[in-house]
Short mmCIF file of C-alpha atoms (C1' of nucleotides) in Angstrom, two decimals:
data_model
loop_
_atom_site.label_atom_id
_atom_site.label_comp_id
_atom_site.label_asym_id
_atom_site.label_seq_id
_atom_site.Cartn_x
_atom_site.Cartn_y
_atom_site.Cartn_z
CA MET A 889 -34.89 -48.71 16.85
CA PHE A 890 -32.05 -46.28 16.98
CA ASN A 891 -31.78 -42.90 17.83
CA THR A 892 -29.37 -39.84 16.82
CA LEU A 893 -26.49 -39.40 18.68
CA PRO A 894 -26.88 -36.46 21.78
CA GLY A 895 -26.11 -33.07 20.32
CA PHE A 896 -26.20 -34.55 16.33
CA ARG A 897 -29.10 -33.27 13.88
CA GLU A 898 -30.22 -34.95 11.09
CA PHE A 899 -31.57 -32.95 8.23
CA TYR A 900 -35.08 -34.19 6.33
CA PRO A 901 -35.45 -32.47 3.22
CA GLN A 902 -37.23 -29.83 4.62
CA GLU A 903 -34.43 -28.47 7.35
CA CYS A 904 -32.13 -29.24 4.55
CA ALA A 905 -33.39 -26.83 2.06
CA LYS A 906 -33.08 -24.15 5.16
CA LYS A 907 -29.55 -25.09 5.52
CA ASN A 908 -28.71 -24.84 2.42
CA ALA A 909 -30.12 -21.36 2.00
CA ILE A 910 -28.40 -19.91 4.21
CA PHE A 911 -25.22 -21.68 3.38
CA SER A 912 -25.79 -20.03 0.07
CA VAL A 913 -26.19 -16.96 0.99
CA TRP A 914 -23.18 -17.02 3.12
CA LYS A 915 -21.26 -18.37 -0.28
CA LYS A 916 -22.96 -15.75 -1.94
CA ALA A 917 -21.61 -12.89 0.23
CA ALA A 918 -17.88 -14.13 0.48
CA LYS A 919 -17.52 -14.63 -3.09
CA SER A 920 -18.82 -10.84 -3.54
CA PHE A 921 -15.70 -10.07 -1.36
CA GLY A 922 -13.39 -12.13 -3.53
CA PHE A 923 -12.76 -15.05 -1.09
CA SER A 924 -12.29 -18.17 -2.17
CA GLU A 925 -13.73 -21.47 -0.70
CA PHE A 926 -11.48 -23.98 0.83
CA GLU A 927 -12.16 -27.38 2.87
CA PRO A 928 -10.40 -28.75 5.63
CA PRO A 929 -10.53 -32.19 6.91
CA VAL A 930 -13.19 -33.49 9.59
CA LEU A 931 -10.43 -35.29 11.19
CA GLU A 932 -7.25 -34.24 12.51
CA SER A 933 -4.27 -34.75 14.91
CA LEU A 934 -5.05 -33.72 17.94
CA GLU A 935 -2.08 -32.03 18.75
CA LEU A 936 -3.12 -29.88 16.18
CA PHE A 937 -6.10 -28.39 18.47
CA THR A 938 -4.29 -28.78 21.95
CA GLU A 939 -1.51 -26.92 20.49
CA LYS A 940 -3.22 -23.45 19.98
CA SER A 941 -5.70 -24.23 22.96
CA GLY A 942 -4.28 -26.21 25.53
CA GLU A 943 -4.40 -29.69 27.10
CA GLU A 944 -7.51 -28.23 28.82
CA ILE A 945 -9.51 -28.30 25.27
CA LYS A 946 -9.01 -32.22 25.38
CA SER A 947 -12.36 -32.35 27.43
CA GLN A 948 -14.40 -30.55 25.21
CA LEU A 949 -13.54 -32.65 21.91
CA PHE A 950 -14.57 -35.74 20.16
CA GLU A 951 -10.69 -37.32 20.68
CA PHE A 952 -10.06 -40.77 20.43
CA VAL A 953 -7.05 -43.15 19.30
CA ASP A 954 -7.34 -44.27 16.11
CA LYS A 955 -6.24 -47.96 14.76
CA GLY A 956 -2.82 -47.01 13.79
CA GLY A 957 -2.74 -45.71 17.43
CA ARG A 958 -2.76 -41.76 16.29
CA ALA A 959 -4.62 -39.54 19.06
CA VAL A 960 -6.76 -37.83 16.87
CA ALA A 961 -9.76 -35.33 17.13
CA LEU A 962 -13.05 -34.30 15.08
CA ARG A 963 -12.03 -30.63 14.34
CA PRO A 964 -13.62 -28.20 17.11
CA GLU A 965 -13.26 -25.43 14.85
CA MET A 966 -11.36 -24.57 11.14
CA THR A 967 -9.10 -22.56 12.46
CA PRO A 968 -6.11 -24.19 13.63
CA SER A 969 -6.40 -26.49 9.70
CA LEU A 970 -6.76 -22.89 8.13
CA ALA A 971 -3.74 -21.81 9.56
CA ARG A 972 -1.63 -24.77 9.35
CA MET A 973 -2.74 -25.01 5.19
CA VAL A 974 -1.82 -21.50 4.75
CA GLY A 975 1.37 -21.93 6.91
CA ALA A 976 2.46 -24.94 4.85
CA LYS A 977 2.62 -22.84 1.56
CA ALA A 978 3.22 -19.61 3.38
CA GLY A 979 6.18 -19.05 0.86
CA GLY A 980 4.32 -19.85 -2.70
CA ILE A 981 0.89 -18.50 -1.62
CA ARG A 982 -0.45 -15.21 -3.05
CA LYS A 983 -1.00 -12.76 -0.24
CA PRO A 984 -3.35 -11.46 0.81
CA VAL A 985 -4.78 -14.96 1.23
CA LYS A 986 -9.18 -14.32 1.46
CA TRP A 987 -10.25 -17.75 1.82
CA PHE A 988 -13.66 -19.06 3.95
CA CYS A 989 -15.45 -22.20 4.37
CA ILE A 990 -18.65 -23.83 5.52
CA GLY A 991 -18.23 -27.17 7.41
CA GLU A 992 -19.52 -29.23 10.18
CA ASN A 993 -17.22 -28.69 13.65
CA TYR A 994 -17.69 -30.98 16.77
CA ARG A 995 -17.69 -30.30 20.25
CA TYR A 996 -18.06 -32.25 23.81
CA GLU A 997 -20.26 -30.77 25.13
CA ARG A 998 -23.70 -31.07 27.35
CA GLN A 999 -26.03 -29.46 25.12
CA GLN A 1000 -28.73 -26.27 25.32
CA LYS A 1001 -30.41 -24.00 23.09
CA GLY A 1002 -28.09 -23.36 20.18
CA ARG A 1003 -25.47 -25.27 21.28
CA LEU A 1004 -24.82 -28.57 19.94
CA ARG A 1005 -22.34 -31.07 19.86
CA ALA A 1006 -22.27 -30.92 16.01
CA PHE A 1007 -23.25 -27.53 14.31
CA TYR A 1008 -21.78 -25.87 10.88
CA GLN A 1009 -19.92 -22.84 10.72
CA PHE A 1010 -19.30 -20.33 8.32
CA ASN A 1011 -15.77 -19.29 9.02
CA ALA A 1012 -13.98 -16.06 6.77
CA ASP A 1013 -10.08 -15.42 7.51
CA ILE A 1014 -7.98 -13.52 6.12
CA LEU A 1015 -3.80 -13.80 6.10
CA GLY A 1016 -1.11 -12.31 4.89
CA GLU A 1017 -1.88 -8.90 5.52
CA ASP A 1018 -2.06 -6.94 8.81
CA SER A 1019 -3.15 -3.70 7.51
CA ILE A 1020 -6.34 -1.93 9.22
CA ALA A 1021 -7.84 -2.62 5.83
CA ALA A 1022 -7.93 -6.22 6.51
CA ASP A 1023 -9.65 -6.00 9.84
CA ALA A 1024 -12.16 -3.74 8.33
CA GLU A 1025 -12.86 -6.06 4.94
CA ILE A 1026 -13.48 -9.11 7.72
CA ILE A 1027 -15.48 -7.06 9.55
CA ALA A 1028 -17.59 -5.78 6.83
CA LEU A 1029 -18.53 -9.40 5.12
CA LEU A 1030 -19.53 -10.69 8.77
CA ILE A 1031 -22.10 -7.92 8.07
CA GLU A 1032 -22.89 -8.02 5.14
CA SER A 1033 -23.18 -11.60 5.58
CA LEU A 1034 -26.26 -10.93 8.14
CA ARG A 1035 -27.52 -8.41 5.93
CA ALA A 1036 -28.14 -10.67 3.15
CA PHE A 1037 -30.55 -12.56 4.69
CA GLY A 1038 -32.44 -9.27 4.87
CA LEU A 1039 -31.55 -8.41 8.63
CA GLY A 1040 -31.16 -4.44 9.17
CA ALA A 1041 -29.08 -2.69 11.80
CA ASN A 1042 -32.93 -2.94 14.25
CA GLU A 1043 -31.82 -6.77 14.77
CA PHE A 1044 -28.15 -6.96 14.94
CA LYS A 1045 -25.33 -5.09 15.96
CA LEU A 1046 -21.26 -5.66 16.16
CA ARG A 1047 -19.37 -4.96 19.16
CA LEU A 1048 -16.01 -3.78 18.57
CA GLY A 1049 -13.31 -4.21 20.76
CA ASP A 1050 -9.67 -3.82 20.93
CA ARG A 1051 -7.29 -5.70 23.23
CA ASN A 1052 -4.44 -3.76 21.96
CA LEU A 1053 -6.02 -0.76 24.20
CA TRP A 1054 -6.83 -2.95 27.12
CA VAL A 1055 -3.02 -4.09 26.81
CA LEU A 1056 -2.08 -0.29 27.11
CA PHE A 1057 -4.30 -0.05 29.87
CA LEU A 1058 -3.12 -2.54 31.63
CA GLU A 1059 0.00 -1.49 31.59
CA ALA A 1060 -0.85 1.87 32.52
CA LEU A 1061 -2.70 0.68 35.87
CA GLY A 1062 0.89 -1.02 36.63
CA LEU A 1063 0.48 -4.64 35.88
CA LYS A 1064 3.06 -7.09 34.07
CA GLU A 1065 3.12 -8.83 30.98
CA ASP A 1066 2.00 -12.53 32.61
CA PHE A 1067 -0.52 -10.82 34.14
CA ILE A 1068 -1.75 -8.82 31.52
CA VAL A 1069 -3.22 -11.82 29.43
CA LYS A 1070 -4.80 -13.65 32.46
CA THR A 1071 -6.69 -10.41 33.57
CA LEU A 1072 -8.57 -9.96 30.07
CA SER A 1073 -9.85 -13.44 30.34
CA VAL A 1074 -10.95 -12.23 33.78
CA VAL A 1075 -12.45 -8.85 32.06
CA ASP A 1076 -14.11 -11.14 29.66
CA LYS A 1077 -16.39 -12.59 32.14
CA ILE A 1078 -17.49 -8.82 33.39
CA GLU A 1079 -20.83 -9.17 31.55
CA LYS A 1080 -21.23 -12.63 32.54
CA VAL A 1081 -21.10 -12.94 36.68
CA SER A 1082 -22.10 -10.49 39.17
CA PRO A 1083 -19.78 -7.61 40.49
CA GLU A 1084 -18.94 -9.62 43.54
CA ALA A 1085 -17.92 -12.56 41.87
CA PHE A 1086 -15.63 -10.09 39.28
CA PHE A 1087 -14.00 -8.82 42.41
CA ASP A 1088 -13.15 -12.33 43.80
CA MET A 1089 -12.31 -13.30 40.42
CA MET A 1090 -9.60 -10.30 40.04
CA GLN A 1091 -8.66 -10.65 43.72
CA LYS A 1092 -7.48 -14.42 42.92
CA ASN A 1093 -5.91 -13.67 39.57
CA LEU A 1094 -3.70 -10.61 40.67
CA GLU A 1095 -2.56 -12.55 43.58
CA GLY A 1096 1.52 -11.99 43.76
CA SER A 1097 1.42 -9.10 41.48
CA GLY A 1098 1.70 -6.43 44.84
CA LEU A 1099 -1.11 -4.43 42.93
CA ASN A 1100 -4.14 -3.18 44.78
CA ALA A 1101 -6.73 -5.92 43.35
CA GLU A 1102 -10.20 -4.09 44.15
CA GLU A 1103 -9.02 -0.76 42.82
CA ILE A 1104 -7.88 -2.38 39.32
CA ALA A 1105 -11.28 -4.01 39.31
CA TRP A 1106 -13.11 -0.72 39.67
CA ARG A 1107 -10.79 0.52 36.91
CA CYS A 1108 -11.65 -2.17 34.69
CA LYS A 1109 -15.09 -1.76 35.21
CA ASP A 1110 -15.12 1.66 34.13
CA PHE A 1111 -12.88 0.74 31.16
CA VAL A 1112 -15.46 -2.05 30.04
CA ALA A 1113 -18.06 0.91 29.87
CA LEU A 1114 -16.37 2.77 27.22
CA LYS A 1115 -18.47 2.92 23.89
CA ASN A 1116 -16.85 5.98 21.84
CA LEU A 1117 -12.84 6.93 21.46
CA GLU A 1118 -12.94 10.25 23.33
CA SER A 1119 -13.94 8.78 26.56
CA ILE A 1120 -11.36 5.81 26.28
CA GLU A 1121 -8.56 8.75 25.40
CA LEU A 1122 -10.06 10.86 28.41
CA CYS A 1123 -9.63 7.48 30.73
CA PHE A 1124 -6.48 6.87 29.95
CA LYS A 1125 -5.46 10.16 31.19
CA LYS A 1126 -7.06 9.81 34.13
CA THR A 1127 -4.63 7.08 35.30
CA GLY A 1128 -2.06 9.43 35.66
CA SER A 1129 1.09 10.71 33.92
CA LEU A 1130 2.18 9.18 30.71
CA SER A 1131 5.56 8.46 29.60
CA ALA A 1132 6.55 9.83 25.96
CA GLU A 1133 6.75 6.48 24.81
CA PHE A 1134 3.72 5.57 26.14
CA SER A 1135 1.49 8.12 24.35
CA GLU A 1136 3.24 7.68 21.66
CA LYS A 1137 1.93 3.94 21.72
CA LEU A 1138 -1.66 5.08 22.75
CA ASP A 1139 -1.65 7.96 19.89
CA ALA A 1140 -0.82 5.49 17.24
CA ARG A 1141 -3.54 3.11 18.38
CA ILE A 1142 -5.95 5.91 18.31
CA LYS A 1143 -4.89 6.55 14.63
CA ASP A 1144 -5.44 2.88 13.75
CA TRP A 1145 -9.40 2.92 15.33
CA LYS A 1146 -9.82 6.14 13.58
CA GLU A 1147 -8.92 4.61 10.52
CA LEU A 1148 -11.16 1.37 11.00
CA LEU A 1149 -13.99 3.07 11.42
CA ALA A 1150 -13.55 5.23 8.49
CA LEU A 1151 -13.17 2.52 6.12
CA LEU A 1152 -15.57 0.79 7.79
CA ALA A 1153 -17.94 3.85 7.37
CA SER A 1154 -16.86 3.71 3.57
CA LEU A 1155 -17.76 0.13 3.50
CA ASN A 1156 -21.25 1.14 4.27
CA VAL A 1157 -21.51 -0.93 7.53
CA ALA A 1158 -20.86 1.80 10.30
CA ASP A 1159 -24.65 1.84 10.99
CA PHE A 1160 -24.12 -1.97 12.85
CA ILE A 1161 -20.99 -0.94 14.39
CA SER A 1162 -20.50 0.46 18.46
CA VAL A 1163 -17.69 0.77 19.75
CA ASP A 1164 -17.32 -1.35 22.76
CA MET A 1165 -14.28 -1.81 25.35
CA GLY A 1166 -16.76 -4.90 26.87
CA ILE A 1167 -15.80 -6.84 23.96
CA VAL A 1168 -12.31 -8.85 24.72
CA ARG A 1169 -12.87 -12.21 23.70
CA GLY A 1170 -11.45 -15.38 26.03
CA LEU A 1171 -9.17 -16.68 23.76
CA ALA A 1172 -5.19 -15.67 24.59
CA TYR A 1173 -4.48 -15.70 20.90
CA TYR A 1174 -6.47 -12.60 19.66
CA THR A 1175 -4.26 -9.96 19.40
CA GLY A 1176 -5.56 -7.10 18.38
CA PHE A 1177 -9.33 -6.08 17.30
CA VAL A 1178 -12.26 -8.41 18.38
CA PHE A 1179 -15.13 -8.20 17.71
CA GLU A 1180 -18.58 -9.96 18.41
CA ALA A 1181 -22.02 -9.70 16.48
CA PHE A 1182 -24.94 -9.88 18.81
CA GLN A 1183 -29.01 -10.07 17.76
CA THR A 1184 -30.85 -7.08 19.44
CA VAL A 1185 -33.73 -9.02 19.03
CA GLY A 1186 -35.05 -12.01 21.27
CA THR A 1187 -32.52 -13.72 23.54
CA GLY A 1188 -29.69 -10.80 22.33
CA ARG A 1189 -27.28 -14.17 21.65
CA ALA A 1190 -24.14 -13.83 20.16
CA LEU A 1191 -24.10 -14.53 16.35
CA ALA A 1192 -20.39 -14.45 15.47
CA GLY A 1193 -17.46 -13.77 16.80
CA GLY A 1194 -13.95 -12.96 15.80
CA GLY A 1195 -10.75 -10.82 15.71
CA ARG A 1196 -7.20 -10.27 15.00
CA TYR A 1197 -4.66 -13.63 16.04
CA ASP A 1198 -1.32 -12.35 14.30
CA ASN A 1199 0.93 -14.93 16.43
CA LEU A 1200 -1.17 -18.36 15.63
CA VAL A 1201 0.30 -19.44 12.55
CA LYS A 1202 3.92 -19.25 14.13
CA LYS A 1203 2.74 -20.62 17.20
CA LEU A 1204 2.03 -23.95 15.10
CA GLY A 1205 5.33 -23.95 13.72
CA TYR A 1206 5.39 -22.19 10.54
CA PRO A 1207 6.44 -18.78 9.20
CA ASP A 1208 4.97 -15.73 10.91
CA VAL A 1209 1.61 -15.11 8.72
CA SER A 1210 -0.67 -12.34 10.44
CA ALA A 1211 -4.27 -13.32 10.15
CA VAL A 1212 -7.82 -11.83 11.20
CA GLY A 1213 -11.05 -13.62 10.64
CA PHE A 1214 -14.41 -14.70 12.40
CA GLY A 1215 -16.88 -17.59 12.57
CA MET A 1216 -20.44 -17.82 12.32
CA GLY A 1217 -22.75 -20.45 13.59
CA ASP A 1218 -25.56 -21.90 11.50
CA VAL A 1219 -27.61 -22.56 14.58
CA THR A 1220 -28.29 -19.14 16.59
CA VAL A 1221 -28.20 -17.13 12.74
CA GLY A 1222 -31.18 -19.61 11.74
CA ASP A 1223 -32.94 -19.23 15.39
CA LEU A 1224 -33.03 -15.66 14.42
CA LEU A 1225 -33.99 -15.71 10.75
CA GLU A 1226 -36.86 -18.06 12.40
CA LEU A 1227 -37.81 -15.51 15.17
CA VAL A 1228 -37.86 -12.25 12.92
CA GLY A 1229 -39.54 -14.06 10.27
CA LYS A 1230 -37.06 -14.06 7.47
CA ALA A 1231 -35.63 -17.79 7.23
CA PRO A 1232 -35.12 -18.29 3.70
CA SER A 1233 -35.74 -22.03 1.89
CA GLU A 1234 -34.32 -23.58 -1.20
CA ASP A 1235 -36.92 -23.95 -3.71
CA THR A 1236 -36.85 -27.73 -4.77
CA ALA A 1237 -40.72 -28.10 -5.62
CA PRO A 1238 -40.90 -29.53 -9.09
CA GLN A 1239 -41.66 -26.96 -11.49
CA VAL A 1240 -43.22 -29.18 -14.02
CA TYR A 1241 -45.75 -32.12 -12.96
CA ALA A 1242 -46.42 -34.98 -15.67
CA ILE A 1243 -50.29 -36.40 -15.28
CA ILE A 1244 -49.89 -39.31 -17.60
CA GLY A 1245 -53.36 -39.92 -18.43
CA SER A 1246 -53.33 -43.26 -20.69
CA GLU A 1247 -50.23 -45.58 -19.90
CA THR A 1248 -50.15 -45.61 -24.10
CA LEU A 1249 -48.76 -42.65 -23.40
CA ARG A 1250 -45.98 -43.36 -20.69
CA GLN A 1251 -43.11 -43.92 -22.72
CA LYS A 1252 -43.89 -40.56 -25.14
CA ALA A 1253 -44.46 -38.57 -21.46
CA LEU A 1254 -40.84 -39.84 -20.33
CA LYS A 1255 -39.12 -38.97 -23.27
CA VAL A 1256 -41.24 -35.22 -23.33
CA ILE A 1257 -39.71 -35.42 -19.52
CA SER A 1258 -36.26 -36.24 -20.39
CA GLU A 1259 -35.84 -33.18 -22.69
CA LEU A 1260 -37.16 -30.97 -20.19
CA ARG A 1261 -35.14 -32.12 -17.42
CA LYS A 1262 -32.08 -31.48 -19.94
CA ALA A 1263 -33.18 -28.61 -20.19
CA GLY A 1264 -33.03 -27.70 -16.31
CA ILE A 1265 -36.53 -27.67 -15.76
CA ARG A 1266 -37.25 -29.74 -12.15
CA SER A 1267 -39.85 -32.54 -13.98
CA ASP A 1268 -41.17 -35.32 -12.00
CA TYR A 1269 -44.28 -37.49 -12.55
CA SER A 1270 -46.25 -40.68 -11.11
CA LEU A 1271 -44.10 -43.70 -10.98
CA LYS A 1272 -47.13 -46.15 -11.30
CA ALA A 1273 -50.61 -46.02 -13.18
CA ALA A 1274 -52.76 -43.85 -11.50
CA ASN A 1275 -55.94 -42.02 -12.50
CA PHE A 1276 -56.28 -38.61 -13.14
CA GLY A 1277 -57.79 -37.45 -9.77
CA LYS A 1278 -54.63 -39.07 -7.77
CA GLN A 1279 -51.87 -37.32 -9.99
CA PHE A 1280 -53.32 -34.52 -9.85
CA LYS A 1281 -53.51 -34.43 -5.97
CA ALA A 1282 -49.75 -35.79 -6.01
CA ALA A 1283 -48.58 -32.70 -8.48
CA ASP A 1284 -50.52 -30.23 -6.18
CA ALA A 1285 -48.65 -32.31 -2.77
CA VAL A 1286 -44.90 -32.02 -4.17
CA GLY A 1287 -45.69 -28.39 -5.04
CA ALA A 1288 -45.08 -28.46 -8.98
CA LYS A 1289 -46.17 -25.08 -10.77
CA TYR A 1290 -47.19 -26.47 -13.85
CA ALA A 1291 -49.15 -29.88 -14.60
CA ILE A 1292 -48.87 -30.87 -18.49
CA ILE A 1293 -51.38 -33.58 -19.51
CA PHE A 1294 -50.73 -36.06 -21.63
CA ALA A 1295 -53.86 -37.80 -22.94
CA GLU A 1296 -55.25 -39.51 -25.96
CA ASP A 1297 -57.17 -36.54 -27.34
CA GLU A 1298 -54.22 -33.91 -27.21
CA ASP A 1299 -51.67 -36.51 -28.42
CA ALA A 1300 -53.77 -37.13 -31.52
CA LYS A 1301 -52.73 -33.43 -32.14
CA ALA A 1302 -49.34 -33.68 -31.44
CA GLY A 1303 -49.33 -31.88 -27.64
CA VAL A 1304 -50.15 -31.63 -24.26
CA LYS A 1305 -52.50 -29.67 -22.36
CA VAL A 1306 -50.32 -26.99 -19.79
CA LYS A 1307 -52.10 -26.50 -16.47
CA ASN A 1308 -51.12 -23.89 -14.24
CA LEU A 1309 -51.65 -25.13 -10.92
CA SER A 1310 -52.17 -22.28 -9.12
CA ASN A 1311 -54.80 -20.18 -10.98
CA SER A 1312 -56.13 -23.09 -13.24
CA GLU A 1313 -55.83 -21.98 -16.28
CA GLU A 1314 -54.92 -24.47 -18.98
CA SER A 1315 -53.82 -24.01 -22.80
CA PHE A 1316 -52.90 -27.01 -25.57
CA VAL A 1317 -49.25 -26.55 -26.30
CA GLU A 1318 -47.75 -28.63 -29.00
CA TYR A 1319 -44.98 -31.29 -28.35
CA SER A 1320 -42.50 -29.38 -29.92
CA CYS A 1321 -42.91 -25.89 -28.46
CA LEU A 1322 -43.22 -27.13 -25.05
CA CYS A 1323 -39.68 -27.22 -23.83
CA GLU A 1324 -39.62 -23.05 -24.87
CA LEU A 1325 -42.98 -22.55 -23.32
CA VAL A 1326 -41.74 -23.97 -19.69
CA LEU A 1327 -39.13 -22.21 -19.65
CA LYS A 1328 -40.16 -18.80 -20.57
CA SER A 1329 -43.05 -19.19 -18.15
CA LEU A 1330 -40.30 -19.87 -15.69
CA PRO A 1331 -37.98 -17.04 -15.59
CA GLN A 1332 -36.96 -17.14 -12.31
CA LYS A 1333 -33.51 -18.98 -12.02
CA MET A 1334 -33.89 -23.05 -11.92
"C1'" G B 1191 -19.27 -32.81 34.88
"C1'" U B 1192 -23.63 -30.34 38.64
"C1'" G B 1193 -28.38 -29.00 39.48
"C1'" G B 1194 -33.58 -28.39 37.88
"C1'" A B 1195 -38.69 -29.44 34.60
"C1'" U B 1196 -40.05 -32.82 31.29
"C1'" G B 1197 -41.05 -37.68 27.70
"C1'" U B 1198 -48.41 -40.65 25.60
"C1'" A B 1199 -48.93 -42.19 17.58
"C1'" G B 1200 -44.52 -39.15 12.18
"C1'" C B 1201 -46.43 -33.70 14.53
"C1'" U B 1202 -49.60 -31.12 18.36
"C1'" C B 1203 -52.00 -32.69 22.44
"C1'" A B 1204 -56.40 -35.27 25.74
"C1'" G B 1205 -56.34 -39.34 29.03
"C1'" U B 1206 -60.83 -38.09 35.59
"C1'" U B 1207 -58.87 -39.55 43.17
"C1'" G B 1208 -54.61 -45.81 40.08
"C1'" G B 1209 -60.01 -49.21 37.47
"C1'" U B 1210 -62.78 -52.82 31.22
"C1'" U B 1211 -59.89 -53.24 24.93
"C1'" A B 1212 -55.25 -45.94 25.44
"C1'" G B 1213 -58.44 -41.21 22.64
"C1'" A B 1214 -58.66 -36.72 19.24
"C1'" G B 1215 -56.64 -33.08 15.16
"C1'" C B 1216 -52.89 -32.67 11.40
"C1'" A B 1217 -50.41 -36.11 8.80
"C1'" U B 1218 -50.04 -40.97 5.74
"C1'" C B 1219 -52.05 -44.95 2.92
"C1'" G B 1220 -57.08 -46.74 0.69
"C1'" G B 1221 -61.85 -45.90 -1.29
"C1'" A B 1222 -65.99 -42.28 -3.28
"C1'" U B 1223 -63.38 -40.62 -8.38
"C1'" U B 1224 -61.07 -45.02 -15.36
"C1'" G B 1225 -60.11 -36.48 -17.98
"C1'" U B 1226 -58.63 -32.26 -13.14
"C1'" G B 1227 -55.10 -30.80 -7.16
"C1'" A B 1228 -54.94 -26.97 -3.86
"C1'" U B 1229 -61.50 -26.70 -1.27
"C1'" U B 1230 -65.53 -32.97 -0.57
"C1'" C B 1231 -67.29 -37.43 1.92
"C1'" C B 1232 -66.00 -42.37 3.58
"C1'" G B 1233 -62.61 -46.18 5.70
"C1'" A B 1234 -57.66 -47.85 7.22
"C1'" G B 1235 -53.10 -48.51 9.35
"C1'" G B 1236 -50.05 -46.55 12.92
"C1'" G B 1237 -48.73 -47.22 20.14
"C1'" U B 1238 -43.60 -51.91 24.40
"C1'" C B 1239 -47.70 -44.87 27.07
"C1'" A B 1240 -38.51 -43.36 26.84
"C1'" C B 1241 -36.40 -48.33 29.02
"C1'" G B 1242 -36.19 -50.93 33.29
"C1'" G B 1243 -37.28 -52.29 38.27
"C1'" G B 1244 -41.12 -51.41 42.43
"C1'" U B 1245 -45.74 -50.66 45.46
"C1'" U B 1246 -50.80 -52.55 44.23
"C1'" C B 1247 -56.13 -57.33 42.88
"C1'" A B 1248 -55.30 -53.83 39.63
"C1'" A B 1249 -49.91 -48.33 36.96
"C1'" G B 1250 -49.93 -44.47 31.18
"C1'" U B 1251 -51.44 -42.19 36.33
"C1'" C B 1252 -47.56 -44.23 42.79
"C1'" C B 1253 -42.12 -44.96 44.08
"C1'" C B 1254 -36.77 -46.07 42.57
"C1'" G B 1255 -33.18 -46.28 38.99
"C1'" U B 1256 -31.66 -45.77 33.45
"C1'" U B 1257 -31.81 -42.98 29.42
"C1'" A B 1258 -33.00 -38.74 26.19
"C1'" U B 1259 -34.59 -33.94 25.46
"C1'" C B 1260 -35.07 -29.50 27.45
"C1'" C B 1261 -33.25 -25.27 30.84
"C1'" A B 1262 -30.10 -23.18 34.34
"C1'" C B 1263 -24.45 -23.72 35.69
"C1'" C B 1264 -18.79 -25.25 33.66
"C1'" C B 1265 -17.05 -23.60 29.60
"C1'" C B 1266 -17.30 -21.13 24.76
"C1'" A B 1267 -12.59 -21.55 19.91
#
RNA sequence: GUGGAUGUAGCUCAGUUGGUUAGAGCAUCGGAUUGUGAUUCCGAGGGUCACGGGUUCAAGUCCCGUUAUCCACCCCA
């Protein structure tokens, strides 16, 4: 027999209904923010991903040479494809571009909880708008996309950091540009490794910089712990005398922060936000505000992450287009919803199950069923002759709301008996009124 | 890529110091039941005990290898 490949899921109808329900919540949220859906290809040229993330990424890709000799890879993320699609039409596309996408991504990794080799991700991005308003809009959408499941501020939080402030801070400590980016990826690990390991990494990282690695490490540890703007400003003052030019840059960025927080408050998501310099994101291409959403119950895993990446489109060889976006995985979100008992599921059960009491009435029943279906009512029936008990059992097993009974006695009166399967109430309905009546008693959406 | 734990029916699990034909509940299918389900009773099907090798008179049980899953690393776009 055959098994699924490691890390790949298959969705039986019940799981598929849950997955679809999550997707439709995401879609609805994105559309309510004025985002349009797009869809890039699943298979891309390998180079698109190595260009963005470096050759090392290959070890984590499903990559191979196709029959035409092309080096290709299954997409591990959507962002490079998005950057290409927007970049290719950069001149002729109306800004801001507000696009979202739900698609399966593939990563060749050893699987563990919440991390598979194939997983769906909800991505939303704004391109061509470099104002703080775009950052606020993206962050608000991220939060509303989770809140739409009924999740509250006691269940998840968004930690908001800033690579610009980090760059300024490291500059103030005397680091030169090429050391700054490297140092940021070390700082990203600070919460995940022991203090000793962190000092070691910093030592190695700053080799040849002529700086005191231990002192820098301590200062970074302080900075990571900062959770509000006032203490951040204070921390800068402690680094010593700042040049007028530097102070100006710092003041401008603090002003950006205040603007962003004000916008987020107006967008009604302030409760979910915490200022947190511990968020820097490992990736070199992030350029400004960065953020991660974490569940605050259970394992405290990351649910979504993102930030500003103004240089990516240009790096891929297209015009300079600024960008900010996030990605959210279906596995971690689904696990959290399961944990707190808020997992939604699509209702796929038939609304009506026809009981065909006599085979002589099958033709007539099918005609009525066909009418019901045309009216958008989910309708089902037994494909083979069976007695009443069997058919009722089947109606119950598939979760139907109503049974409509086709039988000689009722047919003589040109109608059917309709039975509400949840309270066992029965009534006689003429064929001509059936559609209307069923629609009326099923006012909820189809 | 590294380390640890686990693998018995579709699912959840029993299975004694190694000992005859590997069990249960749920689920599935059939019947009681040719005008009524969710809530009755009876029955049936379903197993290469993950796969391969070894030890033994005898292996689901012990040993080795492989594979898969889970967990922890690495990495995390």
